[in-house]
PDB file of C-alpha atoms in Angstrom:
ATOM      1  CA  MET A   1     -30.223  91.099  -2.060  1.00 61.00           C
ATOM      2  CA  SER A   2     -30.796  92.422  -5.784  1.00 77.00           C
ATOM      3  CA  LYS A   3     -27.122  93.463  -5.358  1.00 82.00           C
ATOM      4  CA  ASN A   4     -25.886  90.041  -4.895  1.00 88.00           C
ATOM      5  CA  VAL A   5     -28.175  88.498  -7.601  1.00 89.00           C
ATOM      6  CA  PHE A   6     -27.089  91.432 -10.189  1.00 89.00           C
ATOM      7  CA  LYS A   7     -23.461  90.573  -9.051  1.00 91.00           C
ATOM      8  CA  GLU A   8     -23.904  86.832  -9.452  1.00 93.00           C
ATOM      9  CA  ILE A   9     -25.057  87.331 -13.182  1.00 93.00           C
ATOM     10  CA  VAL A  10     -22.262  89.653 -14.347  1.00 93.00           C
ATOM     11  CA  THR A  11     -19.774  87.303 -12.718  1.00 94.00           C
ATOM     12  CA  GLY A  12     -21.213  83.957 -14.661  1.00 94.00           C
ATOM     13  CA  PHE A  13     -21.331  86.150 -17.746  1.00 95.00           C
ATOM     14  CA  ALA A  14     -17.808  87.042 -17.371  1.00 96.00           C
ATOM     15  CA  SER A  15     -16.923  83.470 -16.994  1.00 97.00           C
ATOM     16  CA  LEU A  16     -19.290  82.511 -19.746  1.00 96.00           C
ATOM     17  CA  LEU A  17     -17.177  84.704 -22.046  1.00 96.00           C
ATOM     18  CA  THR A  18     -13.922  83.447 -20.526  1.00 97.00           C
ATOM     19  CA  GLY A  19     -14.822  79.746 -21.280  1.00 96.00           C
ATOM     20  CA  MET A  20     -15.906  80.747 -25.002  1.00 96.00           C
ATOM     21  CA  ARG A  21     -12.627  82.819 -25.725  1.00 96.00           C
ATOM     22  CA  ILE A  22     -10.566  79.891 -24.665  1.00 96.00           C
ATOM     23  CA  THR A  23     -13.012  77.567 -26.619  1.00 95.00           C
ATOM     24  CA  LEU A  24     -12.684  79.360 -29.910  1.00 95.00           C
ATOM     25  CA  THR A  25      -9.300  79.521 -29.861  1.00 94.00           C
ATOM     26  CA  GLN A  26      -8.477  76.228 -29.330  1.00 93.00           C
ATOM     27  CA  PHE A  27     -10.698  75.436 -32.248  1.00 92.00           C
ATOM     28  CA  PHE A  28      -8.942  77.107 -34.906  1.00 92.00           C
ATOM     29  CA  LYS A  29      -5.795  75.805 -33.721  1.00 92.00           C
ATOM     30  CA  PRO A  30      -4.248  72.651 -35.992  1.00 90.00           C
ATOM     31  CA  PRO A  31      -5.266  69.190 -34.406  1.00 84.00           C
ATOM     32  CA  VAL A  32      -2.093  67.478 -32.933  1.00 82.00           C
ATOM     33  CA  THR A  33      -3.963  63.695 -32.708  1.00 86.00           C
ATOM     34  CA  VAL A  34      -2.196  61.128 -34.910  1.00 86.00           C
ATOM     35  CA  ASN A  35      -3.499  59.047 -36.931  1.00 87.00           C
ATOM     36  CA  TYR A  36      -1.315  55.843 -35.153  1.00 81.00           C
ATOM     37  CA  PRO A  37      -1.187  52.840 -37.255  1.00 78.00           C
ATOM     38  CA  ARG A  38      -0.874  54.748 -40.440  1.00 89.00           C
ATOM     39  CA  GLU A  39       1.743  57.489 -38.668  1.00 86.00           C
ATOM     40  CA  SER A  40       3.774  57.541 -35.677  1.00 82.00           C
ATOM     41  CA  LEU A  41       5.172  60.150 -33.818  1.00 79.00           C
ATOM     42  CA  LYS A  42       8.690  61.853 -34.575  1.00 82.00           C
ATOM     43  CA  MET A  43      10.382  61.035 -31.293  1.00 82.00           C
ATOM     44  CA  PRO A  44      12.583  63.821 -29.582  1.00 87.00           C
ATOM     45  CA  LYS A  45      16.370  63.449 -29.590  1.00 86.00           C
ATOM     46  CA  ARG A  46      16.275  63.087 -25.661  1.00 88.00           C
ATOM     47  CA  TYR A  47      13.490  60.420 -25.200  1.00 88.00           C
ATOM     48  CA  ARG A  48      14.928  57.556 -23.417  1.00 88.00           C
ATOM     49  CA  GLY A  49      13.395  53.817 -24.343  1.00 85.00           C
ATOM     50  CA  HIS A  50      15.165  50.680 -22.962  1.00 85.00           C
ATOM     51  CA  ILE A  51      18.647  50.561 -23.094  1.00 88.00           C
ATOM     52  CA  THR A  52      20.584  48.972 -26.282  1.00 89.00           C
ATOM     53  CA  PHE A  53      24.301  48.452 -27.579  1.00 89.00           C
ATOM     54  CA  VAL A  54      25.954  50.782 -29.756  1.00 89.00           C
ATOM     55  CA  ARG A  55      28.035  49.312 -32.253  1.00 86.00           C
ATOM     56  CA  ASP A  56      31.431  49.948 -32.974  1.00 83.00           C
ATOM     57  CA  ALA A  57      32.358  51.820 -36.389  1.00 80.00           C
ATOM     58  CA  ASP A  58      35.368  49.628 -37.199  1.00 81.00           C
ATOM     59  CA  SER A  59      34.401  46.333 -36.417  1.00 78.00           C
ATOM     60  CA  GLY A  60      30.518  46.534 -36.103  1.00 76.00           C
ATOM     61  CA  LYS A  61      30.480  44.471 -32.791  1.00 82.00           C
ATOM     62  CA  SER A  62      29.854  46.197 -29.387  1.00 86.00           C
ATOM     63  CA  LEU A  63      31.881  48.491 -27.676  1.00 87.00           C
ATOM     64  CA  CYS A  64      31.274  46.529 -24.613  1.00 89.00           C
ATOM     65  CA  ILE A  65      34.125  45.032 -22.472  1.00 90.00           C
ATOM     66  CA  ALA A  66      31.672  42.821 -19.881  1.00 89.00           C
ATOM     67  CA  CYS A  67      33.412  44.937 -17.135  1.00 92.00           C
ATOM     68  CA  LYS A  68      29.808  44.264 -15.299  1.00 91.00           C
ATOM     69  CA  SER A  69      29.698  47.955 -14.029  1.00 93.00           C
ATOM     70  CA  CYS A  70      25.857  48.461 -15.585  1.00 93.00           C
ATOM     71  CA  GLU A  71      25.165  45.337 -13.551  1.00 92.00           C
ATOM     72  CA  LYS A  72      26.436  46.404 -10.412  1.00 94.00           C
ATOM     73  CA  ALA A  73      24.963  49.915 -10.904  1.00 94.00           C
ATOM     74  CA  CYS A  74      21.347  48.482 -11.797  1.00 93.00           C
ATOM     75  CA  PRO A  75      19.272  49.201  -8.724  1.00 94.00           C
ATOM     76  CA  SER A  76      16.268  46.878 -10.412  1.00 92.00           C
ATOM     77  CA  ASP A  77      19.240  44.157 -10.523  1.00 92.00           C
ATOM     78  CA  CYS A  78      17.548  43.601 -14.264  1.00 92.00           C
ATOM     79  CA  ILE A  79      21.021  43.358 -16.183  1.00 93.00           C
ATOM     80  CA  ILE A  80      23.099  40.061 -16.653  1.00 92.00           C
ATOM     81  CA  VAL A  81      26.377  40.352 -18.327  1.00 93.00           C
ATOM     82  CA  GLU A  82      28.781  37.711 -18.982  1.00 92.00           C
ATOM     83  CA  GLY A  83      32.145  37.976 -21.090  1.00 90.00           C
ATOM     84  CA  VAL A  84      35.526  36.128 -22.308  1.00 89.00           C
ATOM     85  CA  LYS A  85      38.859  37.444 -23.273  1.00 87.00           C
ATOM     86  CA  ARG A  86      39.488  35.996 -26.551  1.00 84.00           C
ATOM     87  CA  GLU A  87      42.944  34.893 -27.882  1.00 85.00           C
ATOM     88  CA  GLY A  88      44.628  38.040 -29.491  1.00 82.00           C
ATOM     89  CA  GLU A  89      42.149  40.391 -28.133  1.00 80.00           C
ATOM     90  CA  LYS A  90      43.232  43.144 -25.473  1.00 82.00           C
ATOM     91  CA  LYS A  91      39.945  43.463 -23.422  1.00 83.00           C
ATOM     92  CA  LYS A  92      37.067  40.998 -22.770  1.00 86.00           C
ATOM     93  CA  SER A  93      34.549  40.695 -25.203  1.00 86.00           C
ATOM     94  CA  VAL A  94      30.786  40.016 -24.228  1.00 89.00           C
ATOM     95  CA  THR A  95      28.995  36.968 -25.157  1.00 89.00           C
ATOM     96  CA  GLU A  96      25.751  37.436 -22.854  1.00 90.00           C
ATOM     97  CA  PHE A  97      23.913  40.808 -22.091  1.00 91.00           C
ATOM     98  CA  LYS A  98      20.199  40.321 -20.996  1.00 91.00           C
ATOM     99  CA  LEU A  99      17.761  42.758 -19.766  1.00 90.00           C
ATOM    100  CA  ASP A 100      14.760  42.115 -17.868  1.00 89.00           C
ATOM    101  CA  PHE A 101      12.611  44.575 -19.298  1.00 85.00           C
ATOM    102  CA  THR A 102       9.737  43.830 -17.146  1.00 85.00           C
ATOM    103  CA  LYS A 103      11.755  44.994 -13.905  1.00 88.00           C
ATOM    104  CA  CYS A 104      13.813  47.582 -15.671  1.00 89.00           C
ATOM    105  CA  SER A 105      12.701  51.533 -14.207  1.00 89.00           C
ATOM    106  CA  LEU A 106      14.199  52.976 -17.192  1.00 88.00           C
ATOM    107  CA  CYS A 107      16.663  54.922 -14.580  1.00 91.00           C
ATOM    108  CA  GLY A 108      20.019  55.377 -16.891  1.00 90.00           C
ATOM    109  CA  SER A 109      22.308  54.251 -13.799  1.00 93.00           C
ATOM    110  CA  CYS A 110      23.492  51.808 -16.317  1.00 93.00           C
ATOM    111  CA  VAL A 111      23.999  54.509 -19.514  1.00 93.00           C
ATOM    112  CA  GLU A 112      25.824  56.735 -17.591  1.00 93.00           C
ATOM    113  CA  VAL A 113      28.053  54.334 -15.411  1.00 94.00           C
ATOM    114  CA  CYS A 114      29.584  52.470 -18.738  1.00 93.00           C
ATOM    115  CA  PRO A 115      33.140  53.123 -18.699  1.00 93.00           C
ATOM    116  CA  VAL A 116      33.261  52.794 -22.835  1.00 92.00           C
ATOM    117  CA  ASP A 117      29.798  54.155 -23.635  1.00 91.00           C
ATOM    118  CA  ALA A 118      28.473  50.969 -24.570  1.00 91.00           C
ATOM    119  CA  LEU A 119      25.284  51.636 -23.635  1.00 92.00           C
ATOM    120  CA  ASP A 120      22.407  54.081 -25.391  1.00 91.00           C
ATOM    121  CA  TYR A 121      18.689  54.295 -24.572  1.00 90.00           C
ATOM    122  CA  SER A 122      16.805  53.376 -27.660  1.00 87.00           C
ATOM    123  CA  LYS A 123      14.373  54.949 -29.621  1.00 83.00           C
ATOM    124  CA  HIS A 124      11.539  52.578 -29.578  1.00 81.00           C
ATOM    125  CA  TYR A 125       8.537  53.504 -28.183  1.00 80.00           C
ATOM    126  CA  ASN A 126       5.717  51.110 -29.071  1.00 77.00           C
ATOM    127  CA  LEU A 127       6.861  48.179 -27.490  1.00 77.00           C
ATOM    128  CA  ALA A 128       3.317  46.590 -27.254  1.00 77.00           C
ATOM    129  CA  SER A 129       2.834  42.671 -26.934  1.00 78.00           C
ATOM    130  CA  THR A 130      -0.106  40.224 -25.365  1.00 82.00           C
ATOM    131  CA  SER A 131       2.730  37.999 -23.633  1.00 79.00           C
ATOM    132  CA  LYS A 132       4.989  39.487 -20.683  1.00 76.00           C
ATOM    133  CA  GLU A 133       7.582  36.517 -22.039  1.00 76.00           C
ATOM    134  CA  ARG A 134       8.371  38.752 -24.686  1.00 75.00           C
ATOM    135  CA  PHE A 135       9.876  41.489 -22.681  1.00 74.00           C
ATOM    136  CA  ASN A 136      10.934  39.088 -19.604  1.00 77.00           C
ATOM    137  CA  VAL A 137      14.349  38.862 -21.535  1.00 81.00           C
ATOM    138  CA  ILE A 138      15.843  40.806 -23.796  1.00 83.00           C
ATOM    139  CA  ASP A 139      19.311  39.639 -25.075  1.00 84.00           C
ATOM    140  CA  LEU A 140      21.337  42.714 -26.517  1.00 86.00           C
ATOM    141  CA  VAL A 141      23.915  40.737 -28.047  1.00 85.00           C
ATOM    142  CA  ARG A 142      21.654  39.045 -30.314  1.00 84.00           C
ATOM    143  CA  ASP A 143      19.523  42.157 -30.740  1.00 83.00           C
ATOM    144  CA  LEU A 144      22.861  44.100 -32.069  1.00 83.00           C
ATOM    145  CA  GLU A 145      23.510  41.144 -34.492  1.00 82.00           C
ATOM    146  CA  GLU A 146      19.990  41.370 -35.824  1.00 81.00           C
ATOM    147  CA  ARG A 147      20.296  44.997 -36.211  1.00 77.00           C
ATOM    148  CA  GLY A 148      23.436  44.817 -38.380  1.00 73.00           C
ATOM    149  CA  LYS A 149      21.781  42.350 -41.047  1.00 70.00           C
TER     150      LYS A 149
END
């Protein structure tokens, strides 16, 4: 019986030393917390926020041709696309692109299926609001115009 007690004491002391070693190594590492309202995290290049339009470098408008591929590929059925063919243009232009962010699963199917690479992921991560209506319908056409100003 004394052999088991001695073995438990040695095992317990060894685990205590292991725990203290881990605690001391973590104690001297720099903190990883961010002082949020005054500082913000730098998002990695591969971060995938909600979708947004890519701006055409020449015209400043969206590259979207309103082909509705993204609408068809969306498993959450949260995208509505409308477009018209304007006089003098070769392709359709998007007039309405609405995203119901409350239903979006951020799967990326719409970005992958776009034939003209008009959609990309945004880098916005702190989308906070007290009302659901703010995220109910995000108008990407209006969002692109506001970003252009």
